[in-house]
Structures are given as structure tokens and as C-alpha cells.
Short mmCIF file of C-alpha atoms and ligand atoms in Angstrom, two decimals:
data_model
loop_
_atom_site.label_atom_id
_atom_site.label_comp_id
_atom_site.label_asym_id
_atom_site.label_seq_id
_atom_site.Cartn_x
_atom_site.Cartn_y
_atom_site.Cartn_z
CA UNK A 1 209.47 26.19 208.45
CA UNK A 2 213.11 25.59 207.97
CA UNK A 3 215.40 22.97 206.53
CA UNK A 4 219.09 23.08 207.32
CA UNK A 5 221.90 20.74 205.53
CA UNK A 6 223.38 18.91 208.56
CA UNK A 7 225.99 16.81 206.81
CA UNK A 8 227.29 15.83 203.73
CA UNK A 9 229.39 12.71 202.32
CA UNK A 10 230.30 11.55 198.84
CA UNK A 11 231.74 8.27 197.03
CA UNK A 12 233.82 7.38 194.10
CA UNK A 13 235.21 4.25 192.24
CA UNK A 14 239.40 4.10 192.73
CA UNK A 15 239.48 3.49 189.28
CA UNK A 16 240.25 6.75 187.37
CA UNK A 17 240.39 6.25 183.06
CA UNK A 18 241.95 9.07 181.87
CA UNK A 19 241.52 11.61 178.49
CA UNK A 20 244.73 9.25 176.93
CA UNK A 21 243.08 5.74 177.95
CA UNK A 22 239.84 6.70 176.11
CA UNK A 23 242.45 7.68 173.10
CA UNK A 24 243.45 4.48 173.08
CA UNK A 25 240.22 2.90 171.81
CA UNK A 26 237.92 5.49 170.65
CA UNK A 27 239.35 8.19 168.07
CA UNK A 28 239.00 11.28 169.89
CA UNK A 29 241.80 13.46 171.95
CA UNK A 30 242.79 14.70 175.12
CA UNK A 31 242.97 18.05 173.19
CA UNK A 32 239.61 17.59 171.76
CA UNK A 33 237.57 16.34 174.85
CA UNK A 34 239.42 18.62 176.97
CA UNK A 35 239.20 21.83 174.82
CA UNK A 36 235.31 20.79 173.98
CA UNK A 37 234.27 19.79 177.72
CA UNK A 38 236.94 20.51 180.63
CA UNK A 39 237.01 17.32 181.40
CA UNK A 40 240.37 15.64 181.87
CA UNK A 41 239.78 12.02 183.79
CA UNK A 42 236.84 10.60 185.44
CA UNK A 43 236.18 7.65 187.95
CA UNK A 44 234.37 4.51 186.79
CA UNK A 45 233.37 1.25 188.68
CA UNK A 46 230.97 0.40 191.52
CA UNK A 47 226.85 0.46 191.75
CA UNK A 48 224.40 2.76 192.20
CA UNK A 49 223.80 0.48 195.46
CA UNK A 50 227.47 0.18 196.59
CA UNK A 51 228.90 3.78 195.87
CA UNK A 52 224.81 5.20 197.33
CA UNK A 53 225.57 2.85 200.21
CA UNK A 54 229.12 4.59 201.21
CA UNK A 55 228.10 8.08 200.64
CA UNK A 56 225.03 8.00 202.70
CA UNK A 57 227.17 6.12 205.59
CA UNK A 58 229.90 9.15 205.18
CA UNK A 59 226.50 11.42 205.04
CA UNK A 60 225.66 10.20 208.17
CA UNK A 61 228.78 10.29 209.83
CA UNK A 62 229.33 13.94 209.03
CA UNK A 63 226.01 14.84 210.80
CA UNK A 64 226.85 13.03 213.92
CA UNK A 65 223.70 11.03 213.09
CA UNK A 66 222.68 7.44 213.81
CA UNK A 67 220.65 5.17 211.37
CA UNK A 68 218.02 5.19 213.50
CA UNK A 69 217.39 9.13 213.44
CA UNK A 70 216.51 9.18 209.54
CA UNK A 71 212.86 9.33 208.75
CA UNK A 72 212.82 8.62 204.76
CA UNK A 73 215.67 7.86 202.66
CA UNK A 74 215.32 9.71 198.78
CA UNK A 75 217.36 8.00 196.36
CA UNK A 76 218.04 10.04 193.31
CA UNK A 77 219.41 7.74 190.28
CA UNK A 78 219.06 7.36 186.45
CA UNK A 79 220.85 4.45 186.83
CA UNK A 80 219.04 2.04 189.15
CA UNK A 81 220.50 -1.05 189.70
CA UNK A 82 217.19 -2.93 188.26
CA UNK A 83 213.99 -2.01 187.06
CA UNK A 84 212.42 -3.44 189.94
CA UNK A 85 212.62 -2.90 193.36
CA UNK A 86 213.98 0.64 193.44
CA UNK A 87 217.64 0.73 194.42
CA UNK A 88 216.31 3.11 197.61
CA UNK A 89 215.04 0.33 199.97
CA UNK A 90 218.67 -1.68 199.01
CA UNK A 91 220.73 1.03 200.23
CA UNK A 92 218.44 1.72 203.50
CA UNK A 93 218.74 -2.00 204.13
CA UNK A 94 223.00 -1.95 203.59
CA UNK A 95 222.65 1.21 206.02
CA UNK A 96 220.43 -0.28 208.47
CA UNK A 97 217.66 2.30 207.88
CA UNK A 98 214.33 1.46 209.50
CA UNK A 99 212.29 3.92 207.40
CA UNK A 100 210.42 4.55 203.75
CA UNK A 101 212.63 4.80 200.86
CA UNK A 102 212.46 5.45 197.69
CA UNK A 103 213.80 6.11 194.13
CA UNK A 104 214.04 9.38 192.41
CA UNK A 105 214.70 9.80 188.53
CA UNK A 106 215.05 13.41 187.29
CA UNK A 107 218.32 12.79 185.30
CA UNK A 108 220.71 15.08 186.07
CA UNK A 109 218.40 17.38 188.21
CA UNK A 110 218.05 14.17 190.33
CA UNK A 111 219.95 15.47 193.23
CA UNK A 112 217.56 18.56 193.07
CA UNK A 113 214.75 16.77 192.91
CA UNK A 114 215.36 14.70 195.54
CA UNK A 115 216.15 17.71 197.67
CA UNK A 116 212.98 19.50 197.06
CA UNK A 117 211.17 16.41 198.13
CA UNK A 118 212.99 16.21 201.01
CA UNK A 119 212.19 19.47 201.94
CA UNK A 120 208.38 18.84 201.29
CA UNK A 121 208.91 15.71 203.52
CA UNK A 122 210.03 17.96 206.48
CA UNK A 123 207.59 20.92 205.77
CA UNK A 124 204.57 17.49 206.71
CA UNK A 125 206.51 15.61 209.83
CA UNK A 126 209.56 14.20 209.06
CA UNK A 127 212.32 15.15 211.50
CA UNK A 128 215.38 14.04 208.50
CA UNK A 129 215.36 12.95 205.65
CA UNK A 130 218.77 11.70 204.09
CA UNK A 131 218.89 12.65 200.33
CA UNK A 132 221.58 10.50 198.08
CA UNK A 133 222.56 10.96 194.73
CA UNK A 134 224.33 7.77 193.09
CA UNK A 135 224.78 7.28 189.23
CA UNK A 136 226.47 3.90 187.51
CA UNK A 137 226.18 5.67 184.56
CA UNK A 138 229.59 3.82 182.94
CA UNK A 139 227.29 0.71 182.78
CA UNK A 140 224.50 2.44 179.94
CA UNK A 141 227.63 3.79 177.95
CA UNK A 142 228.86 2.24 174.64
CA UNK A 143 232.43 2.28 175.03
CA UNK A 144 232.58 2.59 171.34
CA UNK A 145 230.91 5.25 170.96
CA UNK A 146 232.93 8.67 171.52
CA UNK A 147 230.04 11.30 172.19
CA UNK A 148 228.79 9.86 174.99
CA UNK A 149 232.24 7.50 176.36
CA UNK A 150 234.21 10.90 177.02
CA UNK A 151 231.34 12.18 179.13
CA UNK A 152 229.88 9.90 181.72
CA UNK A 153 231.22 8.81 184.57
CA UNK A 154 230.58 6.83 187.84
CA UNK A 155 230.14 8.45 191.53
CA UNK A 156 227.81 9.56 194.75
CA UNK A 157 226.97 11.87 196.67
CA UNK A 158 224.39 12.07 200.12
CA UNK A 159 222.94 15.09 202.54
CA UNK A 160 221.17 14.61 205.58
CA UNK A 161 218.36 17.50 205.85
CA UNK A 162 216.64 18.10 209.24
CA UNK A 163 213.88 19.86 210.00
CA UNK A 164 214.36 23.14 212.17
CA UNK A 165 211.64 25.47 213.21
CA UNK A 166 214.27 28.25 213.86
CA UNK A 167 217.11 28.44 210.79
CA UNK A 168 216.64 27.53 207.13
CA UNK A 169 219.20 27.03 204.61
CA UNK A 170 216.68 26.79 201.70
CA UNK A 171 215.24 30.17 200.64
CA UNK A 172 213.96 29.23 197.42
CA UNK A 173 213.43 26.83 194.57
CA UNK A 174 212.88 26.80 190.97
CA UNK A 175 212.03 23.44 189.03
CA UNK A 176 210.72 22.21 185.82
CA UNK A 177 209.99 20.00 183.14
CA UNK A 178 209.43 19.71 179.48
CA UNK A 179 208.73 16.37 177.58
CA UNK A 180 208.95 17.79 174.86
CA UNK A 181 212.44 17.48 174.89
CA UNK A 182 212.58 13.69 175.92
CA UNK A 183 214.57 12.30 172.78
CA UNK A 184 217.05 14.82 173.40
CA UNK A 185 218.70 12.66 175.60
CA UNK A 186 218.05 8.95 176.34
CA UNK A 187 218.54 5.35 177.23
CA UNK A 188 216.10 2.76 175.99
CA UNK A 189 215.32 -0.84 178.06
CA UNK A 190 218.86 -2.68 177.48
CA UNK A 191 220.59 0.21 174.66
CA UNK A 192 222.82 2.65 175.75
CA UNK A 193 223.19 6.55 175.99
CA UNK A 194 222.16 8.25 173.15
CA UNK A 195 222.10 12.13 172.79
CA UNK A 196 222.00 15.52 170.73
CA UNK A 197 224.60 17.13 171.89
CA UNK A 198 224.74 20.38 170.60
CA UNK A 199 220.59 20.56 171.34
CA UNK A 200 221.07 19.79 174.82
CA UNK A 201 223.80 21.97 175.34
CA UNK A 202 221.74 25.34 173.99
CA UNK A 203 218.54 23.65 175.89
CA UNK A 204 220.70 23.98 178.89
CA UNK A 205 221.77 27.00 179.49
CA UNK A 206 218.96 28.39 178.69
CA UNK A 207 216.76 26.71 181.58
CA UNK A 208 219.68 26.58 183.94
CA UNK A 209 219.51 31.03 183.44
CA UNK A 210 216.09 31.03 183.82
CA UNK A 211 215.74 28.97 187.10
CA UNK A 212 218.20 30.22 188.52
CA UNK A 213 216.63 33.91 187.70
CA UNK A 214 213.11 32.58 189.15
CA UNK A 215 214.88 30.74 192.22
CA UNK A 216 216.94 34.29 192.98
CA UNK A 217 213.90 37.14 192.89
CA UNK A 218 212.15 33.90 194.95
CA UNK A 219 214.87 34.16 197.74
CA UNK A 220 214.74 37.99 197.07
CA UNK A 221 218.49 37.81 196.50
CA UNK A 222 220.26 38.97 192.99
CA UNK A 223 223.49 37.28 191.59
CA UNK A 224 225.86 39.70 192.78
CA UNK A 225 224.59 38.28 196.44
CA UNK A 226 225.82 34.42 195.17
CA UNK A 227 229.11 33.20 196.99
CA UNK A 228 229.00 30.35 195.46
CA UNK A 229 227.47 28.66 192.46
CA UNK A 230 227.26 24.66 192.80
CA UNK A 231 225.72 23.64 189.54
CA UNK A 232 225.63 20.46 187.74
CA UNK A 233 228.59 18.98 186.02
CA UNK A 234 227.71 18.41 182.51
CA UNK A 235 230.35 20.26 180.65
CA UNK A 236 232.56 23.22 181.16
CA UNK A 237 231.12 25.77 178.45
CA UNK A 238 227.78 25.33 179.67
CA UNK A 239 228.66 26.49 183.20
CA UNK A 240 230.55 29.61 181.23
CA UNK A 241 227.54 30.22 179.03
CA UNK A 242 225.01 30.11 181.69
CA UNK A 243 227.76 31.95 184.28
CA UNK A 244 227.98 34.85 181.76
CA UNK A 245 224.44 35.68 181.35
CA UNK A 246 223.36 35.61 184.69
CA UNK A 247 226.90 38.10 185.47
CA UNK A 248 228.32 35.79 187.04
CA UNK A 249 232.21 35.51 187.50
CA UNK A 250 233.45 31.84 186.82
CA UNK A 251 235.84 32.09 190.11
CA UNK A 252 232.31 31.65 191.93
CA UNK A 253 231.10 28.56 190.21
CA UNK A 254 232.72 25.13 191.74
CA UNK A 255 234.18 23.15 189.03
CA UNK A 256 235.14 19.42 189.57
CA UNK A 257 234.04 17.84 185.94
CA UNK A 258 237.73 17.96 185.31
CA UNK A 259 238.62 15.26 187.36
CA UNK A 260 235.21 13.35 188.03
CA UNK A 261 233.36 14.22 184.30
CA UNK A 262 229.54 13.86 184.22
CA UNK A 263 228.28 11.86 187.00
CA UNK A 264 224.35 12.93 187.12
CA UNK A 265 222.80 13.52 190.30
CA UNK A 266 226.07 12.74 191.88
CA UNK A 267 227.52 15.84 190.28
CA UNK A 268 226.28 18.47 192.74
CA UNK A 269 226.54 16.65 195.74
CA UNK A 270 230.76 15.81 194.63
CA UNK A 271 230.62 19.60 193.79
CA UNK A 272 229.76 20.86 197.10
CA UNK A 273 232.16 18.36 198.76
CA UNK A 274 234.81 19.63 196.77
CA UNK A 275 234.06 24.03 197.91
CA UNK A 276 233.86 22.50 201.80
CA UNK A 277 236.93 21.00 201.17
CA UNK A 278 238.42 24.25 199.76
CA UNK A 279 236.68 26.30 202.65
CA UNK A 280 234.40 28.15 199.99
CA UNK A 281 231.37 27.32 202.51
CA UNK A 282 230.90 30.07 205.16
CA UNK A 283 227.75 30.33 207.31
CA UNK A 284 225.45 33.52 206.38
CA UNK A 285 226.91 33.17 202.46
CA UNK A 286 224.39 32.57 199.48
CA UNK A 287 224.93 29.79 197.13
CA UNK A 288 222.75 28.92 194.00
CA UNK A 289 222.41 24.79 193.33
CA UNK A 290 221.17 24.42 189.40
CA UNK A 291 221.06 21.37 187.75
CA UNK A 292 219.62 20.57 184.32
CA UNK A 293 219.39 16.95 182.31
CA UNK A 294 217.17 14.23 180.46
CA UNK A 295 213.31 14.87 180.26
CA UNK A 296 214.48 17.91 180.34
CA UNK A 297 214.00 18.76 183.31
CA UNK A 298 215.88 21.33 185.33
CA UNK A 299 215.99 22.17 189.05
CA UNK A 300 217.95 25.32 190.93
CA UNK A 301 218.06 26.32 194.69
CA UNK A 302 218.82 29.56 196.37
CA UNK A 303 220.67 28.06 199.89
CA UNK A 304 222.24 30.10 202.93
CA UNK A 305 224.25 28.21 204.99
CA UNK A 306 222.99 28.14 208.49
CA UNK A 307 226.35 26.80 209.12
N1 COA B 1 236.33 13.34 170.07
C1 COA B 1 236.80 13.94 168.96
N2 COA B 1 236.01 14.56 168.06
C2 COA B 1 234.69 14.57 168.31
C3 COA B 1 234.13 13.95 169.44
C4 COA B 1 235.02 13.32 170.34
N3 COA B 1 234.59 12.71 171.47
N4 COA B 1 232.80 14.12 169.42
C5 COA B 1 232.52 14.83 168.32
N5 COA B 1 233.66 15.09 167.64
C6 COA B 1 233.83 15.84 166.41
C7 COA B 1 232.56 15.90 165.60
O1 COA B 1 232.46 14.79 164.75
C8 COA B 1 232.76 17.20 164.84
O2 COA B 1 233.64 16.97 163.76
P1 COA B 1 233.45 17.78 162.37
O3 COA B 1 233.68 19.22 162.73
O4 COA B 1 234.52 17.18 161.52
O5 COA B 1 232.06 17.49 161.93
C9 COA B 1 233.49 18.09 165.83
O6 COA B 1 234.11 17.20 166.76
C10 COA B 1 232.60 19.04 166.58
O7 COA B 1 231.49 18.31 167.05
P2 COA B 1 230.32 18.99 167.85
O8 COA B 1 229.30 17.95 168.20
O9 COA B 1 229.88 20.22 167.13
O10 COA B 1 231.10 19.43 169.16
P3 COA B 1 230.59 20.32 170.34
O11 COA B 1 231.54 21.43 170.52
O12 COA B 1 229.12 20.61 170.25
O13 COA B 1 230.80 19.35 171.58
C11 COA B 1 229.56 17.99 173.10
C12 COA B 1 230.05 18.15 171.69
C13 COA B 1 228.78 16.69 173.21
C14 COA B 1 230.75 17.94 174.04
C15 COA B 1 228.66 19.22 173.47
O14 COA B 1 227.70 19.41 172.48
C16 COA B 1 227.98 19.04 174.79
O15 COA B 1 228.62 18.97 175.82
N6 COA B 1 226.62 19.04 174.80
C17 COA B 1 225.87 18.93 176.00
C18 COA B 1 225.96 17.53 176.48
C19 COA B 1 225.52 17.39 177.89
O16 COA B 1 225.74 18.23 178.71
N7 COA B 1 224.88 16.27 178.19
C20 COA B 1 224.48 15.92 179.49
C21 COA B 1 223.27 16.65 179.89
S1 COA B 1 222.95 16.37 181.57
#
């Protein structure tokens, strides 16, 4: 069974708030947030629904696909726009999807998640399935409060995966889950963003290392065979942290937190965007896709592109 990525589109809010706007209001630095994180500005504005809506359209577009052709639609947010109904059958509607759809919460492994589904949707009948990842996470963040304002931002990001009985661009997956770990990281019913920063951050890179080890000997593949690693854009010394023990040099790993910040399970999906946009995507070349967040749960993929 096989599973290629036949296109790929992304969405973010015009609005960019910079290091030095944040300044203005919170007491924090661009120094500090950039010395601490990587990040330097990030985009904020839109919906889960509106920015899902455009990057499954440019998604679409990309694969030379018609609304018509998708089978299921798996929405990945932590930031639906309501409780209830899922934001999923909202964007299929805007999109003019005639299929199931559904909602996805895995944090920041969302788009990972929702990617391993998809691929479980294929492997039992489904000829595509179009995987989005869409976060409005600026709307759960006190603006007051400086651990979590510097770090979350707004943005999307969509694949369409279609089943082919011949190539496969996904060799391998390792995912998880641990409960207990859930107050790490949270948002109760109307609060905002609460976390333990320093706890999440060693939590991190310790499962991002060890999926990506499992999802590597899976796809019979070691690091030194990665082009590419697309991982999740939480923070810029996690990537190092987890980069260095797994030997691998940072001029692999795809870094756009500086100019987008933390935007969930948009991250990897904006991340990829920005390495085909860079032509660091070359058929026949191994990339690993690792993603870690609330729950915790973590998620990593072992991908050759087909093309
Ligand atoms: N601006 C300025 N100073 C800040 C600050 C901010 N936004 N946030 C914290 N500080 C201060 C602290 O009060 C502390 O001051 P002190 O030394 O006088 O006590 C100092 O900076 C260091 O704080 P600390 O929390 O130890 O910083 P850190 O290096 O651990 O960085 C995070 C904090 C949140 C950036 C880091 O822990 C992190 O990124 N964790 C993972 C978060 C994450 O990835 N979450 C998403 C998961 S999907």
C-alpha cells in the first residue's frame, strides 16, 4: 500500500506583531524572546475556519485536484472555532467538499496525527484524503501574560494524500501519548494558555529523539540518510537539543519559527512550504516530520518523496 503527498498549500493572517510591539505592552525583549526562542515576529488574525478554508483551497490547487475528488477531509486544530460542531464539516462546506469530515486534536502533533489517519483512511478505501492543519491560537492567549504572548501565533497549513498502489512517500511512523503529562500544558473551557515551560521543553526533546529513533530503524533508514528534518515549531533550542542527539546537523532541519512563531499543527505544514519554496525537496530524498505538544503527545514520520 502506498500513500504519496500530491500537493501542499498553506495560509497566514497579513497581520505580522513583531518582538518590539509585544515590548510595548508586556515587559519582555526582543533580546530576550529572541535569544530564549528564535523567534523574531509572528502572524496573528483570522479563524481556524477562514485561514483552514484558504489553505486547503491552495492544497487543492497545488494537486491539480477538484473538490469533488476528496474522499474525507481531517481537520487537525486545538483551536476549534466552537465546541460544537467540529470546525471540519465548516471548512468542507466553504470548500464545497461532498465527503466525511472531521476534527482532530493532538496539540501540536495535530498535523501528524491527522496524517497518520489519513494514511489509515487510504490503507481501507479512500482514494484522498485532504489533511489541514489550522490553529487560532492568538484567540486562547492572555496578551498580558509574557510566557505564553511571545510564543503563539496564528496560521494553516493543508496536504492532499492519495492513495497509490505503486509509490509511497510514507515509510514509517512513530506516535504516542502520555496523560500523565496533561497539566503540562493547557487551556481550560473559556481561560487561556497556561504552561510549564521549562518541563515541556526537557519533555520534548526527549520524545521528539525517541520517535524519531523508532520512526528511522521502522523505515530502516539512520539519520545520516535524513535530507531534511521538518519538525514542529515550538522553539529554536528544542530543535538544537533534539538535532544534536540524534547527530543531526541544524543546516538539515527547516526553521521558520522566526518569522511565523508557534502555530501548532500549522507549524509543519508552513515548514515544509517554506524547504519547497527553497528547493530543499528532491524526489528519492528522506525527510523526518516530528512533532511534539499538549497531552503530551508526540508524532514523527520517516517520508521519501515520490516526487
Ligand atoms: N520575556 C522576558 N523575560 C522572561 C520571559 C519573557 N517572555 N519569560 C520568562 N522570563 C524570565 C523569567 O522570569 C526568568 O527570570 P529570572 O531568571 O529573573 O527568574 C528568566 O526569564 C528565565 O526564565 P525561564 O523560564 O528559565 O526561561 P527559559 O530559557 O526556560 O525559556 C521558554 C522559557 C518558555 C521560552 C522555554 O522554557 C520553552 O520554550 N519551553 C517550551 C515551550 C514550548 O515549546 N511550548 C509549546 C509546546 S508545543
Amino acid at each position: 500500500m502506498g500513500a504519496r503527498f500530491i500537493g501542499w498549500g498553506i495560509a497566514v493572517p497579513d497581520r505580522v506583531v513583531t518582538n518590539d510591539e509585544l515590548s510595548l505592552t508586556l515587559d519582555t525583549s526582543d533580546e530576550w524572546i529572541v535569544e530564549r526562542t528564535g523567534i523574531h515576529e509572528r502572524r496573528i488574525g483570522g479563524t481556524a475556519m477562514s485561514l483552514g478554508v484558504i489553505a486547503g483551497r491552495n492544497a487543492l490547487e497545488d494537486a491539480g485536484v477538484e473538490a469533488k475528488d476528496i474522499d474525507f477531509l481531517v481537520f487537525a486544530t486545538t483551536t476549534p472555532d466552537r465546541i460544537t460542531p467540529a470546525t471540519a464539516p465548516m471548512v468542507a462546506n466553504e470548500l464545497g467538499l461532498k465527503c466525511a469530515a472531521m476534527d482532530v486534536n493532538a496539540a501540536c502533533s495535530g498535523f501528524m496525527y491527522a496524517v497518520r489517519t489519513a494514511y489509515g483512511l487510504l490503507e481501507t478505501g479512500n482514494k484522498r484524503v485532504l489533511v489541514i492543519g489550522s490553529e487560532n491560537l492568538s484567540r486562547w492567549v492572555d496578551w498580558s501574560d509574557r510566557n505564553m504572548a511571545v510564543l503563539l501565533a496564528d496560521g494553516a497549513g493543508a496536504t492532499v494524500l492519495e492513495y497509490d498502489p505503486t509509490e509511497n512517500d510514507l515509510l514509517s511512523f512513530s506516535l504516542g501519548a502520555d496523560g500523565a503529562d496533561a497539566d503540562l500544558l493547557t487551556c481550560e473551557h473559556g481561560g487561556y494558555f497556561q504552561m510549564d515551560g521549562a518541563a515541556v521543553f526537557r519533555r520534548a526533546v526527549r520524545v521528539v529523539v525517541d520517535s524519531a529513533e523508532k520512526a528511522l530503524a521502522m523505515a530502516g533508514i539512520t539519520a545520516d540518510d535524513l535530507s531534511l528534518v521538518i519538525p514542529h515549531q515550538a522553539n529554536i533550542r528544542i530543535i538544537q537539543a533534539a538535532c544534536q542527539r540524534l547527530n543531526i546537523e541544524m543546516d538539515r532541519a527547516v526553521v521558520v519559527l522566526d518569522h511565523y512563531g508557534n502555530t501548532s499543527s500549522a507549524s509543519i505544514p508552513l515548514a515544509f512550504d517554506d524547504a519547497r519554496k527553497n528547493d530543499r525537496v528532491h524526489k528519492g530524498d528522506y525527510a523526518l516530520l516530528t512533532g511534539f505538544g499538549a497531552g503530551m503527545t508526540w508524532a514523527s514520520a520517516v517520508v521519501r518523496w515520490s516526487q
